[in-house]
């Protein structure tokens, strides 16, 4: 079986569901259930004997060690992290604790487990660290996309903490020989995306007749990938990636934020028109920019295509339509995540932006 961390979050829960839909190999999910962890995402697995959920922190070495000894996984896929840039600006400490210190403890625990493995078990063991394109910093409009050789130049507390974790992972390979693989992926979107992030926030705000807050001039560029394509890339890296290597993952879909918001609006105009017949784009509001906002990300995904034969299956158009339909079909899920803590975060993040 494999051990997944952070499997109750957005990408993790998509990965867990896809994994068990495709394979009979069991999966243990270790998740601390922060505000971003949601067991409702995994309700379909409640009676599945191949699936084990464990509530806990990747930094809890005694717990992680016990899990490894008990379940003897052939691989660990580390999704667990604090993931929201705006939250890292308001309060970086949790990012340092989980993304850096937590990853360090998980690496130490894994090293102990792996060192005691022998023969084929030791040979085939893998540690996959799921990271981000944000570690590379910001690109100018004409710059080539980020390759794996691009220098690290993180600009937010979030990306700096992920960069630090990537360096630790790399060092555990270089120094101890731990068979690690690091993936650096671009912006994901799709089902179960927490509505603090751009695309789900725009969908749920539009439907609730609320403003659609675009930071700055809305011309910042992100490179979007449908979440199940990220999951298939991680499975491919786990199966065939070379230990010690890093793989950039992206969908060749660079778009300015404003285009994303307009796409969401157009899809909603078609699939769930406003009762007054007006277009959703009338709800767009320009608000104060994110401090230190990276202008452009773009992923050069040629290495993973060349070496591992991976390409995304979804186009931007098909992925966005699926995503909007998912939110229209899952309004109770949205209501359930919009707790008091969620409302407090929205108030904190947007009140001071002059909404
Ligand atoms: P998320 O915030 O939706 O989920 C994070 C999960 O980790 C949650 O279930 C949370 O409870 C859990 N967690 C947090 N701290 C933990 C701890 N100390 N111990 C155990 N569990 C803990 O994040 P996501 O968007 O699903 O991202 C998953 C990973 O992918 C992250 O490492 C992120 O950096 C990376 N990534 C995300 C994107 C994206 O667009 N969302 C893109 C590239 C890479
Ligand atoms: O690039 C990969 C990264 O993508 C991941 O590592 C992060 O975990 C993930 O959160 C995401 O980071 P971003 O900061 O790019 O995502 P977010 O959805 O927060 O913002 C996307 C863009 O939209 C960004 O330029 C900021 C802008 N934005 C965001 C929000 C929430 C707005 O204009 N308005 C908003 O209300």
GROMACS .gro file of N, CA, C and O and ligand atoms in nm, residues 6 8-12 30-34 36-37 56-58 79-81 83 98 130-132 158 162 185-188 197 230, ligand 1:
model
  172
    6UNK      N    1  -0.196   1.464   0.381
    6UNK     CA    2  -0.276   1.576   0.330
    6UNK      C    3  -0.382   1.532   0.231
    6UNK      O    4  -0.426   1.609   0.146
    8UNK      N    5  -0.691   1.481   0.267
    8UNK     CA    6  -0.827   1.534   0.282
    8UNK      C    7  -0.839   1.676   0.225
    8UNK      O    8  -0.944   1.738   0.234
    9UNK      N    9  -0.731   1.726   0.166
    9UNK     CA   10  -0.734   1.859   0.105
    9UNK      C   11  -0.781   1.849  -0.040
    9UNK      O   12  -0.827   1.743  -0.086
   10UNK      N   13  -0.765   1.958  -0.112
   10UNK     CA   14  -0.815   1.965  -0.249
   10UNK      C   15  -0.748   1.860  -0.340
   10UNK      O   16  -0.814   1.768  -0.390
   11UNK      N   17  -0.619   1.872  -0.361
   11UNK     CA   18  -0.552   1.781  -0.456
   11UNK      C   19  -0.543   1.641  -0.396
   11UNK      O   20  -0.566   1.541  -0.463
   12UNK      N   21  -0.511   1.637  -0.265
   12UNK     CA   22  -0.498   1.507  -0.198
   12UNK      C   23  -0.624   1.423  -0.210
   12UNK      O   24  -0.618   1.303  -0.238
   30UNK      N   25  -0.287   1.023   0.601
   30UNK     CA   26  -0.255   1.093   0.726
   30UNK      C   27  -0.280   1.242   0.707
   30UNK      O   28  -0.215   1.306   0.624
   31UNK      N   29  -0.376   1.294   0.780
   31UNK     CA   30  -0.413   1.435   0.760
   31UNK      C   31  -0.446   1.498   0.894
   31UNK      O   32  -0.518   1.440   0.976
   32UNK      N   33  -0.398   1.621   0.914
   32UNK     CA   34  -0.422   1.691   1.040
   32UNK      C   35  -0.560   1.756   1.046
   32UNK      O   36  -0.602   1.805   1.149
   33UNK      N   37  -0.627   1.761   0.931
   33UNK     CA   38  -0.760   1.825   0.923
   33UNK      C   39  -0.755   1.969   0.972
   33UNK      O   40  -0.822   2.006   1.069
   34UNK      N   41  -0.674   2.048   0.905
   34UNK     CA   42  -0.678   2.193   0.926
   34UNK      C   43  -0.807   2.243   0.861
   34UNK      O   44  -0.886   2.164   0.809
   36UNK      N   45  -0.845   2.338   0.584
   36UNK     CA   46  -0.848   2.296   0.442
   36UNK      C   47  -0.875   2.147   0.425
   36UNK      O   48  -0.899   2.101   0.313
   37UNK      N   49  -0.871   2.072   0.533
   37UNK     CA   50  -0.894   1.928   0.525
   37UNK      C   51  -1.042   1.898   0.545
   37UNK      O   52  -1.103   1.950   0.638
   56UNK      N   53  -0.383   1.311   1.205
   56UNK     CA   54  -0.257   1.342   1.272
   56UNK      C   55  -0.169   1.432   1.188
   56UNK      O   56  -0.199   1.462   1.072
   57UNK      N   57  -0.058   1.470   1.250
   57UNK     CA   58   0.032   1.571   1.193
   57UNK      C   59   0.155   1.502   1.133
   57UNK      O   60   0.211   1.411   1.195
   58UNK      N   61   0.198   1.550   1.017
   58UNK     CA   62   0.320   1.490   0.957
   58UNK      C   63   0.442   1.512   1.047
   58UNK      O   64   0.542   1.442   1.035
   79UNK      N   65   0.146   1.542   0.026
   79UNK     CA   66   0.068   1.660  -0.014
   79UNK      C   67   0.055   1.760   0.100
   79UNK      O   68   0.019   1.875   0.076
   80UNK      N   69   0.070   1.713   0.224
   80UNK     CA   70   0.035   1.796   0.340
   80UNK      C   71   0.111   1.928   0.337
   80UNK      O   72   0.234   1.932   0.327
   81UNK      N   73   0.036   2.037   0.347
   81UNK     CA   74   0.099   2.169   0.348
   81UNK      C   75  -0.007   2.273   0.381
   81UNK      O   76  -0.125   2.250   0.369
   83UNK      N   77  -0.133   2.596   0.210
   83UNK     CA   78  -0.121   2.615   0.064
   83UNK      C   79  -0.167   2.752   0.012
   83UNK      O   80  -0.153   2.777  -0.107
   98UNK      N   81   0.442   2.365   0.924
   98UNK     CA   82   0.405   2.245   0.848
   98UNK      C   83   0.497   2.223   0.728
   98UNK      O   84   0.553   2.114   0.710
  130UNK      N   85   0.521   1.667  -0.320
  130UNK     CA   86   0.438   1.745  -0.412
  130UNK      C   87   0.463   1.894  -0.387
  130UNK      O   88   0.426   1.947  -0.283
  131UNK      N   89   0.526   1.958  -0.484
  131UNK     CA   90   0.556   2.100  -0.465
  131UNK      C   91   0.497   2.185  -0.578
  131UNK      O   92   0.412   2.137  -0.654
  132UNK      N   93   0.543   2.307  -0.586
  132UNK     CA   94   0.474   2.409  -0.665
  132UNK      C   95   0.569   2.484  -0.758
  132UNK      O   96   0.689   2.492  -0.730
  158UNK      N   97   0.464   3.162   0.169
  158UNK     CA   98   0.423   3.028   0.122
  158UNK      C   99   0.529   2.968   0.032
  158UNK      O  100   0.577   2.857   0.056
  162UNK      N  101   0.776   2.638   0.081
  162UNK     CA  102   0.778   2.521  -0.009
  162UNK      C  103   0.919   2.502  -0.067
  162UNK      O  104   0.967   2.389  -0.081
  185UNK      N  105   0.432   2.176  -0.964
  185UNK     CA  106   0.315   2.189  -1.051
  185UNK      C  107   0.261   2.332  -1.051
  185UNK      O  108   0.278   2.407  -0.956
  186UNK      N  109   0.193   2.362  -1.159
  186UNK     CA  110   0.128   2.493  -1.172
  186UNK      C  111  -0.008   2.493  -1.102
  186UNK      O  112  -0.045   2.395  -1.036
  187UNK      N  113  -0.085   2.600  -1.120
  187UNK     CA  114  -0.216   2.614  -1.051
  187UNK      C  115  -0.314   2.506  -1.093
  187UNK      O  116  -0.339   2.487  -1.212
  188UNK      N  117  -0.370   2.440  -0.993
  188UNK     CA  118  -0.474   2.338  -1.018
  188UNK      C  119  -0.613   2.399  -1.004
  188UNK      O  120  -0.631   2.498  -0.932
  197UNK      N  121  -0.961   3.009  -0.296
  197UNK     CA  122  -0.874   3.023  -0.412
  197UNK      C  123  -0.954   3.080  -0.529
  197UNK      O  124  -1.077   3.072  -0.531
  230UNK      N  125  -0.308   1.657  -1.273
  230UNK     CA  126  -0.199   1.660  -1.176
  230UNK      C  127  -0.186   1.522  -1.110
  230UNK      O  128  -0.076   1.469  -1.094
  356LIG     P1  129  -0.499   2.215   0.062
  356LIG     O1  130  -0.469   2.334   0.146
  356LIG     O2  131  -0.632   2.206  -0.006
  356LIG     O3  132  -0.484   2.082   0.150
  356LIG     C1  133  -0.378   2.062   0.238
  356LIG     C2  134  -0.410   1.939   0.322
  356LIG     O4  135  -0.299   1.914   0.410
  356LIG     C3  136  -0.534   1.955   0.410
  356LIG     O5  137  -0.612   1.839   0.408
  356LIG     C4  138  -0.475   1.978   0.551
  356LIG     O6  139  -0.560   1.935   0.654
  356LIG     C5  140  -0.348   1.893   0.542
  356LIG     N1  141  -0.244   1.936   0.637
  356LIG     C6  142  -0.201   2.063   0.660
  356LIG     N2  143  -0.104   2.063   0.754
  356LIG     C7  144  -0.085   1.932   0.789
  356LIG     C8  145   0.003   1.868   0.879
  356LIG     N3  146   0.090   1.938   0.954
  356LIG     N4  147  -0.003   1.733   0.889
  356LIG     C9  148  -0.092   1.661   0.816
  356LIG     N5  149  -0.178   1.718   0.730
  356LIG    C10  150  -0.174   1.852   0.716
  356LIG     O7  151  -0.381   2.207  -0.042
  356LIG     P2  152  -0.384   2.160  -0.195
  356LIG     O8  153  -0.421   2.275  -0.279
  356LIG     O9  154  -0.456   2.033  -0.205
  356LIG    O10  155  -0.227   2.135  -0.217
  356LIG    C11  156  -0.169   2.009  -0.185
  356LIG    C12  157  -0.020   2.016  -0.211
  356LIG    O11  158   0.003   2.049  -0.347
  356LIG    C13  159   0.051   2.124  -0.130
  356LIG    O12  160   0.175   2.073  -0.090
  356LIG    C14  161   0.069   2.239  -0.227
  356LIG    O13  162   0.182   2.314  -0.195
  356LIG    C15  163   0.085   2.165  -0.358
  356LIG     N6  164   0.041   2.236  -0.480
  356LIG    C16  165  -0.083   2.292  -0.486
  356LIG    C17  166  -0.124   2.353  -0.605
  356LIG    C18  167  -0.261   2.415  -0.618
  356LIG    O14  168  -0.289   2.479  -0.720
  356LIG     N7  169  -0.351   2.398  -0.523
  356LIG    C19  170  -0.038   2.357  -0.714
  356LIG    C20  171   0.090   2.299  -0.702
  356LIG    C21  172   0.127   2.238  -0.586
   0.00000   0.00000   0.00000
